[in-house]
């Protein structure tokens, strides 16, 4: 029997965010956002998150495309919520939004 997954979007406290924009060989526009990612246990880790900029201005986050340090802090943040990183994608949109990520857990 398969257990359904519950997707939770967890807010992140960030400070000191700055961006670098790069164009990939396959024509994608990446926003490399360096942030101090603070988890619920109070630990703060500086990581660079790779967002893909979409035509509508929103940005797409894929866990599997993140650097190892970013994946590690994502795993730690989800574990504190009783879950693990979502295997899907997350989208970021809206003025003033710096970061967001998805966690999944079995009920």
PDB file of N, CA and C in Angstrom:
ATOM      1  N   UNK A   1       0.847  -1.174   0.000  1.00  0.00           N
ATOM      2  CA  UNK A   1       0.000   0.000   0.000  1.00  0.00           C
ATOM      3  C   UNK A   1       0.891   1.234   0.000  1.00  0.00           C
ATOM      4  N   UNK A   2       0.574   2.191  -0.833  1.00  0.00           N
ATOM      5  CA  UNK A   2       1.329   3.429  -0.895  1.00  0.00           C
ATOM      6  C   UNK A   2       0.733   4.440   0.067  1.00  0.00           C
ATOM      7  N   UNK A   3       1.600   5.111   0.813  1.00  0.00           N
ATOM      8  CA  UNK A   3       1.143   6.162   1.702  1.00  0.00           C
ATOM      9  C   UNK A   3       1.180   7.488   0.954  1.00  0.00           C
ATOM     10  N   UNK A   4       0.120   8.260   1.049  1.00  0.00           N
ATOM     11  CA  UNK A   4       0.128   9.558   0.362  1.00  0.00           C
ATOM     12  C   UNK A   4       1.142  10.498   1.006  1.00  0.00           C
ATOM     13  N   UNK A   5       1.692  11.361   0.200  1.00  0.00           N
ATOM     14  CA  UNK A   5       2.644  12.337   0.698  1.00  0.00           C
ATOM     15  C   UNK A   5       1.930  13.647   0.987  1.00  0.00           C
ATOM     16  N   UNK A   6       2.311  14.275   2.056  1.00  0.00           N
ATOM     17  CA  UNK A   6       1.774  15.571   2.429  1.00  0.00           C
ATOM     18  C   UNK A   6       2.838  16.607   2.103  1.00  0.00           C
ATOM     19  N   UNK A   7       2.502  17.544   1.264  1.00  0.00           N
ATOM     20  CA  UNK A   7       3.447  18.589   0.885  1.00  0.00           C
ATOM     21  C   UNK A   7       3.259  19.770   1.812  1.00  0.00           C
ATOM     22  N   UNK A   8       4.354  20.190   2.415  1.00  0.00           N
ATOM     23  CA  UNK A   8       4.321  21.356   3.285  1.00  0.00           C
ATOM     24  C   UNK A   8       5.324  22.373   2.775  1.00  0.00           C
ATOM     25  N   UNK A   9       4.889  23.594   2.642  1.00  0.00           N
ATOM     26  CA  UNK A   9       5.816  24.664   2.290  1.00  0.00           C
ATOM     27  C   UNK A   9       6.187  25.335   3.593  1.00  0.00           C
ATOM     28  N   UNK A  10       7.475  25.348   3.883  1.00  0.00           N
ATOM     29  CA  UNK A  10       7.965  25.823   5.157  1.00  0.00           C
ATOM     30  C   UNK A  10       8.602  27.196   4.965  1.00  0.00           C
ATOM     31  N   UNK A  11       8.198  28.185   5.759  1.00  0.00           N
ATOM     32  CA  UNK A  11       8.818  29.496   5.630  1.00  0.00           C
ATOM     33  C   UNK A  11      10.257  29.468   6.134  1.00  0.00           C
ATOM     34  N   UNK A  12      11.077  30.333   5.571  1.00  0.00           N
ATOM     35  CA  UNK A  12      12.485  30.394   5.940  1.00  0.00           C
ATOM     36  C   UNK A  12      12.821  31.814   6.348  1.00  0.00           C
ATOM     37  N   UNK A  13      13.546  31.946   7.446  1.00  0.00           N
ATOM     38  CA  UNK A  13      14.052  33.247   7.840  1.00  0.00           C
ATOM     39  C   UNK A  13      15.390  33.446   7.159  1.00  0.00           C
ATOM     40  N   UNK A  14      15.527  34.528   6.410  1.00  0.00           N
ATOM     41  CA  UNK A  14      16.782  34.775   5.709  1.00  0.00           C
ATOM     42  C   UNK A  14      17.252  36.197   5.967  1.00  0.00           C
ATOM     43  N   UNK A  15      18.547  36.365   5.904  1.00  0.00           N
ATOM     44  CA  UNK A  15      19.138  37.696   5.965  1.00  0.00           C
ATOM     45  C   UNK A  15      20.284  37.735   4.975  1.00  0.00           C
ATOM     46  N   UNK A  16      20.642  38.921   4.549  1.00  0.00           N
ATOM     47  CA  UNK A  16      21.813  39.076   3.709  1.00  0.00           C
ATOM     48  C   UNK A  16      21.712  38.437   2.344  1.00  0.00           C
ATOM     49  N   UNK A  17      20.510  38.355   1.762  1.00  0.00           N
ATOM     50  CA  UNK A  17      20.360  37.718   0.457  1.00  0.00           C
ATOM     51  C   UNK A  17      20.958  38.603  -0.629  1.00  0.00           C
ATOM     52  N   UNK A  18      21.635  37.977  -1.570  1.00  0.00           N
ATOM     53  CA  UNK A  18      22.048  38.682  -2.779  1.00  0.00           C
ATOM     54  C   UNK A  18      22.031  37.697  -3.930  1.00  0.00           C
ATOM     55  N   UNK A  19      21.864  38.233  -5.150  1.00  0.00           N
ATOM     56  CA  UNK A  19      21.651  37.410  -6.337  1.00  0.00           C
ATOM     57  C   UNK A  19      22.762  37.587  -7.358  1.00  0.00           C
ATOM     58  N   UNK A  20      22.992  36.515  -8.100  1.00  0.00           N
ATOM     59  CA  UNK A  20      23.836  36.535  -9.289  1.00  0.00           C
ATOM     60  C   UNK A  20      23.034  35.834 -10.380  1.00  0.00           C
ATOM     61  N   UNK A  21      22.928  36.441 -11.544  1.00  0.00           N
ATOM     62  CA  UNK A  21      22.148  35.873 -12.638  1.00  0.00           C
ATOM     63  C   UNK A  21      23.110  35.282 -13.655  1.00  0.00           C
ATOM     64  N   UNK A  22      22.818  34.048 -14.084  1.00  0.00           N
ATOM     65  CA  UNK A  22      23.651  33.364 -15.084  1.00  0.00           C
ATOM     66  C   UNK A  22      22.757  32.732 -16.140  1.00  0.00           C
ATOM     67  N   UNK A  23      23.258  32.713 -17.364  1.00  0.00           N
ATOM     68  CA  UNK A  23      22.592  32.037 -18.465  1.00  0.00           C
ATOM     69  C   UNK A  23      23.308  30.711 -18.687  1.00  0.00           C
ATOM     70  N   UNK A  24      22.549  29.598 -18.716  1.00  0.00           N
ATOM     71  CA  UNK A  24      23.148  28.279 -18.891  1.00  0.00           C
ATOM     72  C   UNK A  24      23.353  27.984 -20.373  1.00  0.00           C
ATOM     73  N   UNK A  25      24.143  26.964 -20.658  1.00  0.00           N
ATOM     74  CA  UNK A  25      24.401  26.556 -22.044  1.00  0.00           C
ATOM     75  C   UNK A  25      23.124  26.159 -22.780  1.00  0.00           C
ATOM     76  N   UNK A  26      22.135  25.650 -22.041  1.00  0.00           N
ATOM     77  CA  UNK A  26      20.886  25.228 -22.691  1.00  0.00           C
ATOM     78  C   UNK A  26      19.832  26.346 -22.727  1.00  0.00           C
ATOM     79  N   UNK A  27      20.235  27.586 -22.407  1.00  0.00           N
ATOM     80  CA  UNK A  27      19.335  28.723 -22.554  1.00  0.00           C
ATOM     81  C   UNK A  27      18.497  29.083 -21.340  1.00  0.00           C
ATOM     82  N   UNK A  28      18.670  28.369 -20.230  1.00  0.00           N
ATOM     83  CA  UNK A  28      17.920  28.699 -19.017  1.00  0.00           C
ATOM     84  C   UNK A  28      18.588  29.870 -18.305  1.00  0.00           C
ATOM     85  N   UNK A  29      17.779  30.675 -17.618  1.00  0.00           N
ATOM     86  CA  UNK A  29      18.307  31.761 -16.795  1.00  0.00           C
ATOM     87  C   UNK A  29      18.242  31.312 -15.348  1.00  0.00           C
ATOM     88  N   UNK A  30      19.390  31.285 -14.691  1.00  0.00           N
ATOM     89  CA  UNK A  30      19.458  30.899 -13.284  1.00  0.00           C
ATOM     90  C   UNK A  30      19.709  32.118 -12.420  1.00  0.00           C
ATOM     91  N   UNK A  31      19.023  32.152 -11.283  1.00  0.00           N
ATOM     92  CA  UNK A  31      19.295  33.139 -10.254  1.00  0.00           C
ATOM     93  C   UNK A  31      19.977  32.374  -9.123  1.00  0.00           C
ATOM     94  N   UNK A  32      21.254  32.698  -8.890  1.00  0.00           N
ATOM     95  CA  UNK A  32      21.999  32.075  -7.803  1.00  0.00           C
ATOM     96  C   UNK A  32      21.856  33.004  -6.608  1.00  0.00           C
ATOM     97  N   UNK A  33      21.000  32.619  -5.676  1.00  0.00           N
ATOM     98  CA  UNK A  33      20.684  33.465  -4.524  1.00  0.00           C
ATOM     99  C   UNK A  33      21.455  32.962  -3.315  1.00  0.00           C
ATOM    100  N   UNK A  34      22.362  33.784  -2.825  1.00  0.00           N
ATOM    101  CA  UNK A  34      23.118  33.446  -1.619  1.00  0.00           C
ATOM    102  C   UNK A  34      22.390  34.031  -0.419  1.00  0.00           C
ATOM    103  N   UNK A  35      22.084  33.159   0.539  1.00  0.00           N
ATOM    104  CA  UNK A  35      21.313  33.561   1.716  1.00  0.00           C
ATOM    105  C   UNK A  35      21.909  32.938   2.968  1.00  0.00           C
ATOM    106  N   UNK A  36      21.585  33.527   4.100  1.00  0.00           N
ATOM    107  CA  UNK A  36      21.819  32.895   5.395  1.00  0.00           C
ATOM    108  C   UNK A  36      20.518  32.184   5.739  1.00  0.00           C
ATOM    109  N   UNK A  37      20.497  30.850   5.579  1.00  0.00           N
ATOM    110  CA  UNK A  37      19.280  30.055   5.771  1.00  0.00           C
ATOM    111  C   UNK A  37      19.227  29.643   7.227  1.00  0.00           C
ATOM    112  N   UNK A  38      18.242  30.149   7.936  1.00  0.00           N
ATOM    113  CA  UNK A  38      18.077  29.832   9.354  1.00  0.00           C
ATOM    114  C   UNK A  38      16.987  28.781   9.516  1.00  0.00           C
ATOM    115  N   UNK A  39      17.323  27.685  10.194  1.00  0.00           N
ATOM    116  CA  UNK A  39      16.352  26.619  10.437  1.00  0.00           C
ATOM    117  C   UNK A  39      15.697  26.835  11.800  1.00  0.00           C
ATOM    118  N   UNK A  40      14.638  26.084  12.067  1.00  0.00           N
ATOM    119  CA  UNK A  40      13.877  26.245  13.308  1.00  0.00           C
ATOM    120  C   UNK A  40      14.689  25.990  14.570  1.00  0.00           C
ATOM    121  N   UNK A  41      15.820  25.304  14.438  1.00  0.00           N
ATOM    122  CA  UNK A  41      16.652  25.059  15.617  1.00  0.00           C
ATOM    123  C   UNK A  41      17.634  26.203  15.872  1.00  0.00           C
ATOM    124  N   UNK A  42      17.497  27.293  15.103  1.00  0.00           N
ATOM    125  CA  UNK A  42      18.322  28.471  15.308  1.00  0.00           C
ATOM    126  C   UNK A  42      19.656  28.453  14.584  1.00  0.00           C
ATOM    127  N   UNK A  43      19.962  27.371  13.890  1.00  0.00           N
ATOM    128  CA  UNK A  43      21.216  27.324  13.141  1.00  0.00           C
ATOM    129  C   UNK A  43      21.078  28.141  11.867  1.00  0.00           C
ATOM    130  N   UNK A  44      22.127  28.866  11.535  1.00  0.00           N
ATOM    131  CA  UNK A  44      22.143  29.685  10.326  1.00  0.00           C
ATOM    132  C   UNK A  44      23.319  29.233   9.468  1.00  0.00           C
ATOM    133  N   UNK A  45      23.034  28.948   8.213  1.00  0.00           N
ATOM    134  CA  UNK A  45      24.057  28.478   7.284  1.00  0.00           C
ATOM    135  C   UNK A  45      23.984  29.308   6.016  1.00  0.00           C
ATOM    136  N   UNK A  46      25.123  29.808   5.561  1.00  0.00           N
ATOM    137  CA  UNK A  46      25.161  30.555   4.292  1.00  0.00           C
ATOM    138  C   UNK A  46      25.237  29.548   3.154  1.00  0.00           C
ATOM    139  N   UNK A  47      24.251  29.606   2.255  1.00  0.00           N
ATOM    140  CA  UNK A  47      24.195  28.707   1.104  1.00  0.00           C
ATOM    141  C   UNK A  47      23.827  29.506  -0.133  1.00  0.00           C
ATOM    142  N   UNK A  48      24.062  28.913  -1.291  1.00  0.00           N
ATOM    143  CA  UNK A  48      23.629  29.488  -2.553  1.00  0.00           C
ATOM    144  C   UNK A  48      22.561  28.581  -3.136  1.00  0.00           C
ATOM    145  N   UNK A  49      21.374  29.153  -3.323  1.00  0.00           N
ATOM    146  CA  UNK A  49      20.227  28.422  -3.844  1.00  0.00           C
ATOM    147  C   UNK A  49      20.117  28.725  -5.336  1.00  0.00           C
ATOM    148  N   UNK A  50      19.933  27.676  -6.139  1.00  0.00           N
ATOM    149  CA  UNK A  50      19.803  27.835  -7.588  1.00  0.00           C
ATOM    150  C   UNK A  50      18.330  27.848  -7.962  1.00  0.00           C
ATOM    151  N   UNK A  51      17.849  29.007  -8.415  1.00  0.00           N
ATOM    152  CA  UNK A  51      16.487  29.171  -8.894  1.00  0.00           C
ATOM    153  C   UNK A  51      16.519  29.337 -10.395  1.00  0.00           C
ATOM    154  N   UNK A  52      15.571  28.735 -11.099  1.00  0.00           N
ATOM    155  CA  UNK A  52      15.443  28.957 -12.540  1.00  0.00           C
ATOM    156  C   UNK A  52      14.397  30.042 -12.750  1.00  0.00           C
ATOM    157  N   UNK A  53      14.779  31.130 -13.415  1.00  0.00           N
ATOM    158  CA  UNK A  53      13.859  32.223 -13.703  1.00  0.00           C
ATOM    159  C   UNK A  53      12.973  31.830 -14.876  1.00  0.00           C
ATOM    160  N   UNK A  54      11.656  31.911 -14.668  1.00  0.00           N
ATOM    161  CA  UNK A  54      10.689  31.552 -15.713  1.00  0.00           C
ATOM    162  C   UNK A  54      10.195  32.807 -16.420  1.00  0.00           C
ATOM    163  N   UNK A  55       9.570  32.612 -17.573  1.00  0.00           N
ATOM    164  CA  UNK A  55       9.108  33.728 -18.400  1.00  0.00           C
ATOM    165  C   UNK A  55       8.138  34.659 -17.675  1.00  0.00           C
ATOM    166  N   UNK A  56       7.342  34.123 -16.737  1.00  0.00           N
ATOM    167  CA  UNK A  56       6.360  34.952 -16.033  1.00  0.00           C
ATOM    168  C   UNK A  56       6.951  35.688 -14.830  1.00  0.00           C
ATOM    169  N   UNK A  57       8.263  35.542 -14.609  1.00  0.00           N
ATOM    170  CA  UNK A  57       8.924  36.220 -13.493  1.00  0.00           C
ATOM    171  C   UNK A  57       9.017  35.386 -12.231  1.00  0.00           C
ATOM    172  N   UNK A  58       8.300  34.267 -12.181  1.00  0.00           N
ATOM    173  CA  UNK A  58       8.415  33.389 -11.017  1.00  0.00           C
ATOM    174  C   UNK A  58       9.697  32.571 -11.154  1.00  0.00           C
ATOM    175  N   UNK A  59      10.098  31.920 -10.067  1.00  0.00           N
ATOM    176  CA  UNK A  59      11.312  31.120 -10.090  1.00  0.00           C
ATOM    177  C   UNK A  59      11.018  29.709  -9.603  1.00  0.00           C
ATOM    178  N   UNK A  60      11.687  28.750 -10.214  1.00  0.00           N
ATOM    179  CA  UNK A  60      11.486  27.333  -9.950  1.00  0.00           C
ATOM    180  C   UNK A  60      12.675  26.788  -9.161  1.00  0.00           C
ATOM    181  N   UNK A  61      12.378  26.037  -8.085  1.00  0.00           N
ATOM    182  CA  UNK A  61      13.389  25.413  -7.230  1.00  0.00           C
ATOM    183  C   UNK A  61      13.259  23.900  -7.361  1.00  0.00           C
ATOM    184  N   UNK A  62      14.367  23.243  -7.675  1.00  0.00           N
ATOM    185  CA  UNK A  62      14.401  21.787  -7.711  1.00  0.00           C
ATOM    186  C   UNK A  62      15.513  21.312  -6.782  1.00  0.00           C
ATOM    187  N   UNK A  63      15.142  20.497  -5.816  1.00  0.00           N
ATOM    188  CA  UNK A  63      16.104  20.000  -4.830  1.00  0.00           C
ATOM    189  C   UNK A  63      17.293  19.330  -5.504  1.00  0.00           C
ATOM    190  N   UNK A  64      17.045  18.510  -6.519  1.00  0.00           N
ATOM    191  CA  UNK A  64      18.123  17.737  -7.152  1.00  0.00           C
ATOM    192  C   UNK A  64      19.120  18.617  -7.898  1.00  0.00           C
ATOM    193  N   UNK A  65      18.773  19.856  -8.186  1.00  0.00           N
ATOM    194  CA  UNK A  65      19.674  20.763  -8.904  1.00  0.00           C
ATOM    195  C   UNK A  65      20.434  21.704  -7.962  1.00  0.00           C
ATOM    196  N   UNK A  66      20.313  21.474  -6.667  1.00  0.00           N
ATOM    197  CA  UNK A  66      20.960  22.350  -5.692  1.00  0.00           C
ATOM    198  C   UNK A  66      22.367  21.850  -5.351  1.00  0.00           C
ATOM    199  N   UNK A  67      23.260  22.768  -4.969  1.00  0.00           N
ATOM    200  CA  UNK A  67      24.590  22.353  -4.511  1.00  0.00           C
ATOM    201  C   UNK A  67      24.463  21.493  -3.243  1.00  0.00           C
ATOM    202  N   UNK A  68      25.462  20.645  -2.958  1.00  0.00           N
ATOM    203  CA  UNK A  68      25.406  19.766  -1.782  1.00  0.00           C
ATOM    204  C   UNK A  68      25.145  20.501  -0.465  1.00  0.00           C
ATOM    205  N   UNK A  69      25.741  21.662  -0.261  1.00  0.00           N
ATOM    206  CA  UNK A  69      25.522  22.396   0.996  1.00  0.00           C
ATOM    207  C   UNK A  69      24.075  22.860   1.122  1.00  0.00           C
ATOM    208  N   UNK A  70      23.476  23.259   0.010  1.00  0.00           N
ATOM    209  CA  UNK A  70      22.081  23.692   0.017  1.00  0.00           C
ATOM    210  C   UNK A  70      21.162  22.500   0.269  1.00  0.00           C
ATOM    211  N   UNK A  71      21.456  21.361  -0.361  1.00  0.00           N
ATOM    212  CA  UNK A  71      20.673  20.152  -0.103  1.00  0.00           C
ATOM    213  C   UNK A  71      20.755  19.752   1.370  1.00  0.00           C
ATOM    214  N   UNK A  72      21.934  19.880   1.967  1.00  0.00           N
ATOM    215  CA  UNK A  72      22.111  19.481   3.372  1.00  0.00           C
ATOM    216  C   UNK A  72      21.265  20.337   4.313  1.00  0.00           C
ATOM    217  N   UNK A  73      21.252  21.650   4.116  1.00  0.00           N
ATOM    218  CA  UNK A  73      20.456  22.499   4.993  1.00  0.00           C
ATOM    219  C   UNK A  73      18.971  22.315   4.724  1.00  0.00           C
ATOM    220  N   UNK A  74      18.590  22.025   3.483  1.00  0.00           N
ATOM    221  CA  UNK A  74      17.193  21.723   3.146  1.00  0.00           C
ATOM    222  C   UNK A  74      16.751  20.451   3.878  1.00  0.00           C
ATOM    223  N   UNK A  75      17.601  19.403   3.835  1.00  0.00           N
ATOM    224  CA  UNK A  75      17.278  18.156   4.559  1.00  0.00           C
ATOM    225  C   UNK A  75      17.112  18.414   6.051  1.00  0.00           C
ATOM    226  N   UNK A  76      18.031  19.207   6.636  1.00  0.00           N
ATOM    227  CA  UNK A  76      17.976  19.500   8.075  1.00  0.00           C
ATOM    228  C   UNK A  76      16.701  20.265   8.420  1.00  0.00           C
ATOM    229  N   UNK A  77      16.348  21.266   7.588  1.00  0.00           N
ATOM    230  CA  UNK A  77      15.137  22.047   7.849  1.00  0.00           C
ATOM    231  C   UNK A  77      13.893  21.168   7.789  1.00  0.00           C
ATOM    232  N   UNK A  78      13.822  20.274   6.819  1.00  0.00           N
ATOM    233  CA  UNK A  78      12.664  19.380   6.710  1.00  0.00           C
ATOM    234  C   UNK A  78      12.626  18.377   7.863  1.00  0.00           C
ATOM    235  N   UNK A  79      13.790  17.838   8.243  1.00  0.00           N
ATOM    236  CA  UNK A  79      13.848  16.866   9.342  1.00  0.00           C
ATOM    237  C   UNK A  79      13.310  17.481  10.633  1.00  0.00           C
ATOM    238  N   UNK A  80      13.556  18.760  10.854  1.00  0.00           N
ATOM    239  CA  UNK A  80      13.034  19.432  12.047  1.00  0.00           C
ATOM    240  C   UNK A  80      11.510  19.494  12.037  1.00  0.00           C
ATOM    241  N   UNK A  81      10.903  19.378  10.853  1.00  0.00           N
ATOM    242  CA  UNK A  81       9.448  19.368  10.702  1.00  0.00           C
ATOM    243  C   UNK A  81       8.899  17.941  10.599  1.00  0.00           C
ATOM    244  N   UNK A  82       9.799  16.940  10.725  1.00  0.00           N
ATOM    245  CA  UNK A  82       9.383  15.547  10.641  1.00  0.00           C
ATOM    246  C   UNK A  82       9.257  15.033   9.219  1.00  0.00           C
ATOM    247  N   UNK A  83       9.952  15.649   8.276  1.00  0.00           N
ATOM    248  CA  UNK A  83       9.825  15.244   6.884  1.00  0.00           C
ATOM    249  C   UNK A  83      11.155  15.173   6.170  1.00  0.00           C
ATOM    250  N   UNK A  84      11.067  15.179   4.857  1.00  0.00           N
ATOM    251  CA  UNK A  84      12.246  15.153   4.003  1.00  0.00           C
ATOM    252  C   UNK A  84      11.979  16.065   2.806  1.00  0.00           C
ATOM    253  N   UNK A  85      13.026  16.467   2.076  1.00  0.00           N
ATOM    254  CA  UNK A  85      12.816  17.354   0.940  1.00  0.00           C
ATOM    255  C   UNK A  85      11.848  16.752  -0.082  1.00  0.00           C
ATOM    256  N   UNK A  86      10.993  17.599  -0.594  1.00  0.00           N
ATOM    257  CA  UNK A  86      10.056  17.184  -1.623  1.00  0.00           C
ATOM    258  C   UNK A  86      10.812  16.852  -2.898  1.00  0.00           C
ATOM    259  N   UNK A  87      10.395  15.793  -3.575  1.00  0.00           N
ATOM    260  CA  UNK A  87      11.026  15.406  -4.824  1.00  0.00           C
ATOM    261  C   UNK A  87      10.537  16.215  -6.006  1.00  0.00           C
ATOM    262  N   UNK A  88       9.543  17.036  -5.788  1.00  0.00           N
ATOM    263  CA  UNK A  88       8.996  17.843  -6.869  1.00  0.00           C
ATOM    264  C   UNK A  88       9.692  19.179  -6.983  1.00  0.00           C
ATOM    265  N   UNK A  89       8.950  20.148  -7.438  1.00  0.00           N
ATOM    266  CA  UNK A  89       9.490  21.490  -7.601  1.00  0.00           C
ATOM    267  C   UNK A  89       8.697  22.461  -6.734  1.00  0.00           C
ATOM    268  N   UNK A  90       9.341  23.569  -6.395  1.00  0.00           N
ATOM    269  CA  UNK A  90       8.684  24.654  -5.678  1.00  0.00           C
ATOM    270  C   UNK A  90       8.781  25.891  -6.547  1.00  0.00           C
ATOM    271  N   UNK A  91       7.826  26.783  -6.398  1.00  0.00           N
ATOM    272  CA  UNK A  91       7.835  28.029  -7.160  1.00  0.00           C
ATOM    273  C   UNK A  91       7.879  29.195  -6.196  1.00  0.00           C
ATOM    274  N   UNK A  92       8.582  30.223  -6.605  1.00  0.00           N
ATOM    275  CA  UNK A  92       8.707  31.433  -5.812  1.00  0.00           C
ATOM    276  C   UNK A  92       8.181  32.591  -6.644  1.00  0.00           C
ATOM    277  N   UNK A  93       7.276  33.356  -6.067  1.00  0.00           N
ATOM    278  CA  UNK A  93       6.737  34.518  -6.769  1.00  0.00           C
ATOM    279  C   UNK A  93       6.290  35.530  -5.727  1.00  0.00           C
ATOM    280  N   UNK A  94       6.296  36.768  -6.091  1.00  0.00           N
ATOM    281  CA  UNK A  94       5.807  37.801  -5.192  1.00  0.00           C
ATOM    282  C   UNK A  94       6.896  38.767  -4.780  1.00  0.00           C
ATOM    283  N   UNK A  95       6.523  39.992  -4.681  1.00  0.00           N
ATOM    284  CA  UNK A  95       7.444  41.049  -4.311  1.00  0.00           C
ATOM    285  C   UNK A  95       7.992  40.833  -2.901  1.00  0.00           C
ATOM    286  N   UNK A  96       9.296  40.939  -2.752  1.00  0.00           N
ATOM    287  CA  UNK A  96       9.926  40.832  -1.441  1.00  0.00           C
ATOM    288  C   UNK A  96      10.162  39.419  -0.949  1.00  0.00           C
ATOM    289  N   UNK A  97       9.746  38.404  -1.678  1.00  0.00           N
ATOM    290  CA  UNK A  97       9.961  37.020  -1.275  1.00  0.00           C
ATOM    291  C   UNK A  97      11.385  36.622  -1.622  1.00  0.00           C
ATOM    292  N   UNK A  98      12.110  36.072  -0.645  1.00  0.00           N
ATOM    293  CA  UNK A  98      13.504  35.700  -0.915  1.00  0.00           C
ATOM    294  C   UNK A  98      13.712  34.213  -1.044  1.00  0.00           C
ATOM    295  N   UNK A  99      12.868  33.393  -0.392  1.00  0.00           N
ATOM    296  CA  UNK A  99      13.120  31.964  -0.438  1.00  0.00           C
ATOM    297  C   UNK A  99      11.904  31.189   0.034  1.00  0.00           C
ATOM    298  N   UNK A 100      11.827  29.935  -0.383  1.00  0.00           N
ATOM    299  CA  UNK A 100      10.810  29.001   0.062  1.00  0.00           C
ATOM    300  C   UNK A 100      11.225  27.620  -0.428  1.00  0.00           C
ATOM    301  N   UNK A 101      10.761  26.580   0.232  1.00  0.00           N
ATOM    302  CA  UNK A 101      11.120  25.230  -0.167  1.00  0.00           C
ATOM    303  C   UNK A 101      10.039  24.267   0.277  1.00  0.00           C
ATOM    304  N   UNK A 102      10.049  23.053  -0.282  1.00  0.00           N
ATOM    305  CA  UNK A 102       9.011  22.085   0.036  1.00  0.00           C
ATOM    306  C   UNK A 102       9.551  20.891   0.797  1.00  0.00           C
ATOM    307  N   UNK A 103       8.748  20.414   1.723  1.00  0.00           N
ATOM    308  CA  UNK A 103       9.048  19.189   2.460  1.00  0.00           C
ATOM    309  C   UNK A 103       7.859  18.248   2.286  1.00  0.00           C
ATOM    310  N   UNK A 104       8.124  16.967   2.337  1.00  0.00           N
ATOM    311  CA  UNK A 104       7.037  15.993   2.279  1.00  0.00           C
ATOM    312  C   UNK A 104       7.195  15.034   3.444  1.00  0.00           C
ATOM    313  N   UNK A 105       6.075  14.496   3.859  1.00  0.00           N
ATOM    314  CA  UNK A 105       6.099  13.509   4.945  1.00  0.00           C
ATOM    315  C   UNK A 105       4.931  12.566   4.758  1.00  0.00           C
ATOM    316  N   UNK A 106       5.098  11.361   5.223  1.00  0.00           N
ATOM    317  CA  UNK A 106       4.017  10.379   5.192  1.00  0.00           C
ATOM    318  C   UNK A 106       3.166  10.559   6.427  1.00  0.00           C
ATOM    319  N   UNK A 107       1.826  10.598   6.287  1.00  0.00           N
ATOM    320  CA  UNK A 107       0.953  10.782   7.452  1.00  0.00           C
ATOM    321  C   UNK A 107       0.980   9.594   8.396  1.00  0.00           C
TER     322      UNK A 107
END
